[in-house]
Short mmCIF file of C-alpha atoms in Angstrom, two decimals:
data_model
loop_
_atom_site.label_atom_id
_atom_site.label_comp_id
_atom_site.label_asym_id
_atom_site.label_seq_id
_atom_site.Cartn_x
_atom_site.Cartn_y
_atom_site.Cartn_z
CA MET Y 1 -0.08 27.51 -1.40
CA GLN Y 2 -1.31 26.57 -4.87
CA ASN Y 3 0.89 23.50 -4.93
CA TYR Y 4 -0.75 21.94 -1.87
CA ILE Y 5 -3.38 20.16 -3.93
CA PHE Y 6 -0.54 18.02 -5.26
CA ILE Y 7 0.39 17.09 -1.73
CA TYR Y 8 -2.97 15.36 -1.58
CA LEU Y 9 -2.83 13.91 -5.07
CA GLY Y 10 0.86 13.17 -5.37
CA VAL Y 11 2.21 12.36 -1.92
CA ILE Y 12 2.06 8.67 -2.74
CA LEU Y 13 4.48 9.31 -5.61
CA LEU Y 14 7.26 10.95 -3.57
CA VAL Y 15 9.40 7.92 -2.76
CA PHE Y 16 7.85 5.35 -5.04
CA GLN Y 17 10.64 5.07 -7.63
CA CYS Y 18 11.96 1.51 -7.87
CA TYR Y 19 8.74 -0.30 -7.12
CA LEU Y 20 9.26 -3.68 -8.75
CA THR Y 21 8.67 -7.37 -8.19
CA SER Y 22 10.09 -10.79 -8.93
CA PRO Y 23 8.17 -13.92 -9.97
CA LEU Y 24 6.94 -16.20 -7.20
CA PRO Y 25 7.07 -20.00 -7.51
CA ASP Y 26 3.82 -21.95 -7.53
CA SER Y 27 2.99 -23.98 -4.45
CA ASP Y 28 0.91 -27.09 -3.83
CA ASP Y 29 -2.59 -26.80 -2.40
CA THR Y 30 -1.72 -28.89 0.66
CA PRO Y 31 1.07 -27.44 2.81
CA SER Y 32 3.88 -29.78 3.83
CA ALA Y 33 5.99 -29.48 6.99
CA GLU Y 34 8.44 -27.36 4.98
CA ASP Y 35 5.61 -25.06 3.90
CA LYS Y 36 4.86 -24.33 7.56
CA LYS Y 37 8.31 -23.20 8.67
CA LEU Y 38 8.79 -19.48 9.30
CA ASN Y 39 10.97 -18.71 6.31
CA GLU Y 40 10.59 -17.45 2.74
CA HIS Y 41 9.43 -20.91 1.57
CA ASN Y 42 6.38 -20.81 3.83
CA LYS Y 43 3.16 -21.20 1.84
CA LEU Y 44 1.34 -18.42 3.70
CA TYR Y 45 4.25 -16.05 3.14
CA LYS Y 46 4.38 -16.74 -0.61
CA GLU Y 47 0.61 -16.48 -1.03
CA MET Y 48 0.31 -13.20 0.86
CA LEU Y 49 3.35 -11.65 -0.82
CA LYS Y 50 1.77 -12.35 -4.21
CA LYS Y 51 -1.61 -11.03 -3.06
CA PHE Y 52 -0.03 -7.88 -1.62
CA THR Y 53 1.91 -7.32 -4.84
CA ASP Y 54 -1.20 -7.76 -7.00
CA PHE Y 55 -3.24 -5.58 -4.66
CA THR Y 56 -0.65 -2.78 -4.69
CA ILE Y 57 -0.40 -2.84 -8.49
CA GLU Y 58 -4.17 -2.49 -8.73
CA ILE Y 59 -4.21 0.40 -6.24
CA SER Y 60 -1.36 2.08 -8.12
CA GLU Y 61 -3.13 1.82 -11.47
CA ASP Y 62 -6.29 3.34 -10.00
CA PHE Y 63 -4.32 6.14 -8.37
CA LEU Y 64 -2.46 6.91 -11.60
CA GLU Y 65 -5.71 7.04 -13.57
CA PHE Y 66 -7.26 9.36 -10.98
CA THR Y 67 -4.33 11.77 -10.78
CA THR Y 68 -3.82 11.84 -14.55
CA LYS Y 69 -7.45 12.76 -15.14
CA ILE Y 70 -7.36 15.51 -12.54
CA THR Y 71 -4.06 16.86 -13.83
CA GLU Y 72 -5.54 17.23 -17.31
CA GLU Y 73 -8.62 19.00 -15.98
CA ILE Y 74 -6.55 21.36 -13.83
CA LYS Y 75 -4.38 22.16 -16.84
CA GLN Y 76 -7.37 22.81 -19.09
CA ASN Y 77 -9.00 25.04 -16.47
CA ASN Y 78 -5.73 26.85 -15.74
CA GLU Y 79 -6.36 26.42 -12.02
CA LEU Y 80 -2.70 25.95 -11.10
CA PRO Y 81 -0.78 27.90 -13.75
CA ASP Y 82 2.50 27.73 -11.82
CA VAL Y 83 2.51 23.92 -11.69
CA GLU Y 84 4.14 21.86 -14.42
CA HIS Y 85 1.86 19.28 -16.09
CA PRO Y 86 2.42 16.40 -15.81
CA ASN Y 87 4.52 16.86 -12.67
CA ARG Y 88 7.70 14.96 -11.88
CA ARG Y 89 6.05 12.66 -9.37
CA GLN Y 90 3.48 11.49 -11.90
CA LEU Y 91 6.20 10.68 -14.42
CA GLU Y 92 8.20 8.75 -11.81
CA PHE Y 93 5.10 6.88 -10.73
CA THR Y 94 4.29 5.85 -14.30
CA LYS Y 95 7.82 4.59 -14.83
CA ALA Y 96 7.87 2.68 -11.54
CA LEU Y 97 4.54 1.03 -12.27
CA GLU Y 98 5.87 -0.23 -15.60
CA HIS Y 99 8.92 -1.63 -13.82
CA ILE Y 100 6.91 -3.63 -11.32
CA LYS Y 101 4.86 -5.14 -14.11
CA SER Y 102 8.01 -6.19 -15.96
CA SER Y 103 9.52 -7.83 -12.84
CA GLU Y 104 12.98 -6.32 -13.08
CA SER Y 105 13.96 -5.87 -9.42
CA ASP Y 106 13.80 -7.45 -5.97
CA HIS Y 107 13.03 -4.24 -4.04
CA THR Y 108 9.30 -4.95 -4.18
CA LEU Y 109 8.41 -5.20 -0.51
CA LEU Y 110 10.38 -2.15 0.59
CA ASN Y 111 8.71 0.04 -2.01
CA MET Y 112 5.24 -1.33 -1.31
CA TYR Y 113 5.76 -0.36 2.32
CA LYS Y 114 6.76 3.14 1.22
CA LEU Y 115 3.66 3.43 -0.95
CA THR Y 116 1.42 2.37 1.92
CA GLU Y 117 3.11 4.86 4.26
CA ASP Y 118 2.49 7.63 1.72
CA ILE Y 119 -1.20 6.77 1.50
CA VAL Y 120 -1.47 7.05 5.28
CA GLU Y 121 0.29 10.42 5.16
CA ALA Y 122 -1.97 11.61 2.33
CA THR Y 123 -5.03 10.74 4.39
CA LYS Y 124 -3.63 12.60 7.41
CA THR Y 125 -2.74 15.64 5.29
CA LEU Y 126 -6.35 16.05 4.22
CA ASP Y 127 -7.19 16.86 7.85
CA ASP Y 128 -4.14 19.01 8.59
CA PRO Y 129 -5.29 22.64 9.05
CA LYS Y 130 -1.95 24.14 7.99
CA PHE Y 131 -2.43 22.78 4.45
CA LEU Y 132 -6.11 23.67 4.10
CA THR Y 133 -6.43 27.09 2.51
CA GLU Y 134 -9.70 28.23 0.99
CA GLU Y 135 -8.27 27.51 -2.46
CA THR Y 136 -7.15 23.97 -1.67
CA LYS Y 137 -10.42 23.20 0.09
CA LYS Y 138 -12.31 24.15 -3.06
CA LEU Y 139 -10.07 22.00 -5.26
CA ILE Y 140 -10.30 19.04 -2.89
CA GLU Y 141 -14.08 19.28 -2.95
CA LYS Y 142 -14.30 19.88 -6.69
CA TYR Y 143 -12.17 16.88 -7.63
CA LYS Y 144 -13.51 14.66 -4.82
CA VAL Y 145 -10.04 13.97 -3.46
CA ARG Y 146 -11.28 13.08 0.01
CA GLU Y 147 -13.80 10.59 -1.36
CA PHE Y 148 -11.13 8.93 -3.46
CA MET Y 149 -8.69 8.64 -0.56
CA ASN Y 150 -11.42 7.22 1.67
CA LYS Y 151 -12.08 4.47 -0.88
CA ILE Y 152 -8.35 3.71 -1.05
CA ARG Y 153 -8.26 3.42 2.72
CA GLU Y 154 -11.30 1.12 2.76
CA ARG Y 155 -9.64 -1.18 0.23
CA TYR Y 156 -6.54 -1.43 2.39
CA MET Y 157 -8.66 -2.27 5.43
CA LYS Y 158 -10.38 -5.06 3.50
CA PHE Y 159 -7.00 -6.40 2.44
CA TYR Y 160 -5.82 -6.45 6.06
CA GLU Y 161 -8.97 -8.35 7.01
CA SER Y 162 -8.31 -10.92 4.29
CA LEU Y 163 -4.77 -11.37 5.60
CA SER Y 164 -6.04 -11.98 9.12
CA GLU Y 165 -8.48 -14.58 7.81
CA ALA Y 166 -5.68 -16.29 5.86
CA VAL Y 167 -3.57 -16.53 9.02
CA ASP Y 168 -6.53 -18.08 10.87
CA VAL Y 169 -6.83 -20.75 8.17
CA TYR Y 170 -3.08 -21.33 8.30
CA ALA Y 171 -3.17 -21.68 12.09
CA ASP Y 172 -5.84 -24.39 11.84
CA GLU Y 173 -3.40 -26.46 9.77
CA LEU Y 174 -0.63 -26.30 12.37
CA SER Y 175 0.11 -28.99 14.93
CA GLU Y 176 0.15 -28.02 18.61
CA THR Y 177 3.95 -27.99 18.52
CA GLN Y 178 3.98 -25.71 15.49
CA LYS Y 179 1.44 -23.39 17.10
CA HIS Y 180 3.68 -23.11 20.14
CA GLU Y 181 6.70 -22.35 17.95
CA GLN Y 182 4.78 -19.71 15.99
CA GLN Y 183 2.85 -18.19 18.88
CA LYS Y 184 4.22 -14.70 18.18
CA LEU Y 185 2.70 -14.79 14.69
CA LEU Y 186 -0.65 -15.95 16.05
CA ASP Y 187 -0.63 -13.28 18.77
CA TRP Y 188 0.25 -10.66 16.16
CA ASN Y 189 -2.71 -11.73 14.04
CA LYS Y 190 -5.09 -11.47 16.99
CA ASP Y 191 -3.82 -7.96 17.64
CA LEU Y 192 -4.17 -7.03 13.95
CA SER Y 193 -7.73 -8.32 13.83
CA GLU Y 194 -8.74 -6.31 16.89
CA THR Y 195 -7.16 -3.06 15.64
CA LYS Y 196 -9.67 -0.79 13.88
CA ASP Y 197 -7.72 2.43 13.28
CA PHE Y 198 -6.31 2.64 9.73
CA GLN Y 199 -2.88 3.99 10.61
CA SER Y 200 -2.42 1.63 13.57
CA LYS Y 201 -3.53 -1.35 11.49
CA THR Y 202 -1.13 -0.35 8.72
CA ASP Y 203 1.75 -0.09 11.19
CA LYS Y 204 0.99 -3.58 12.52
CA PHE Y 205 0.63 -5.03 9.03
CA SER Y 206 4.19 -4.00 8.16
CA ASP Y 207 5.47 -6.58 10.67
CA PHE Y 208 3.85 -9.56 8.94
CA PHE Y 209 6.50 -10.46 6.37
CA ASP Y 210 9.29 -10.05 8.93
CA PHE Y 211 8.06 -13.19 10.70
CA PHE Y 212 9.25 -15.15 7.67
CA LYS Y 213 12.03 -13.07 6.14
CA PRO Y 214 13.30 -9.76 7.57
CA CYS Y 215 12.55 -7.08 5.02
CA CYS Y 216 14.98 -4.87 3.24
CA GLU Y 217 18.27 -6.01 4.76
CA GLY Y 218 21.13 -4.41 2.87
CA LEU Y 219 18.81 -2.28 0.71
#
């Protein structure tokens, strides 16, 4: 049961291995008719993909700093003597983060989705009784794991709110014909805005980029 603390600290690192990005072209301030079509050239799509990439890099850097600090303290205090320091997931996370910064792959969106899913699972695990022994409860409290994960969740919720606001601005630029053609996107945004639960909002968010370009085909 000693390893369960790393479920809380390292679950985000489990599948996050090829988390990379590719450069995005600049766009004009005023969207043209081409910028408003539901494809990968859409201005809203390009803007939000860049923002989501930047946001995820920032979250990843903060998570890495947090877990590295705790790993060192646990090692110094000999609290988990049977656990290797640093663990494999931390090493993989560090490598993946360097890859995304160097823009060497086009698997960005798929891996950002995986990272987000892991954060949701990490939050759920903190409230799962089968993982909460007296030992893990003490470590979670000592290293303020719950507080850290709550802040991560709050930052995601703020990002989702900013996305919803961006779609509202985009919708105001559409003609009535374009609004009719993109009604599913507008309905989706209304639903996203009204959803308050973190996991449900995250599930809905994952549909956004598919309106423009289906994610992860052939990957």
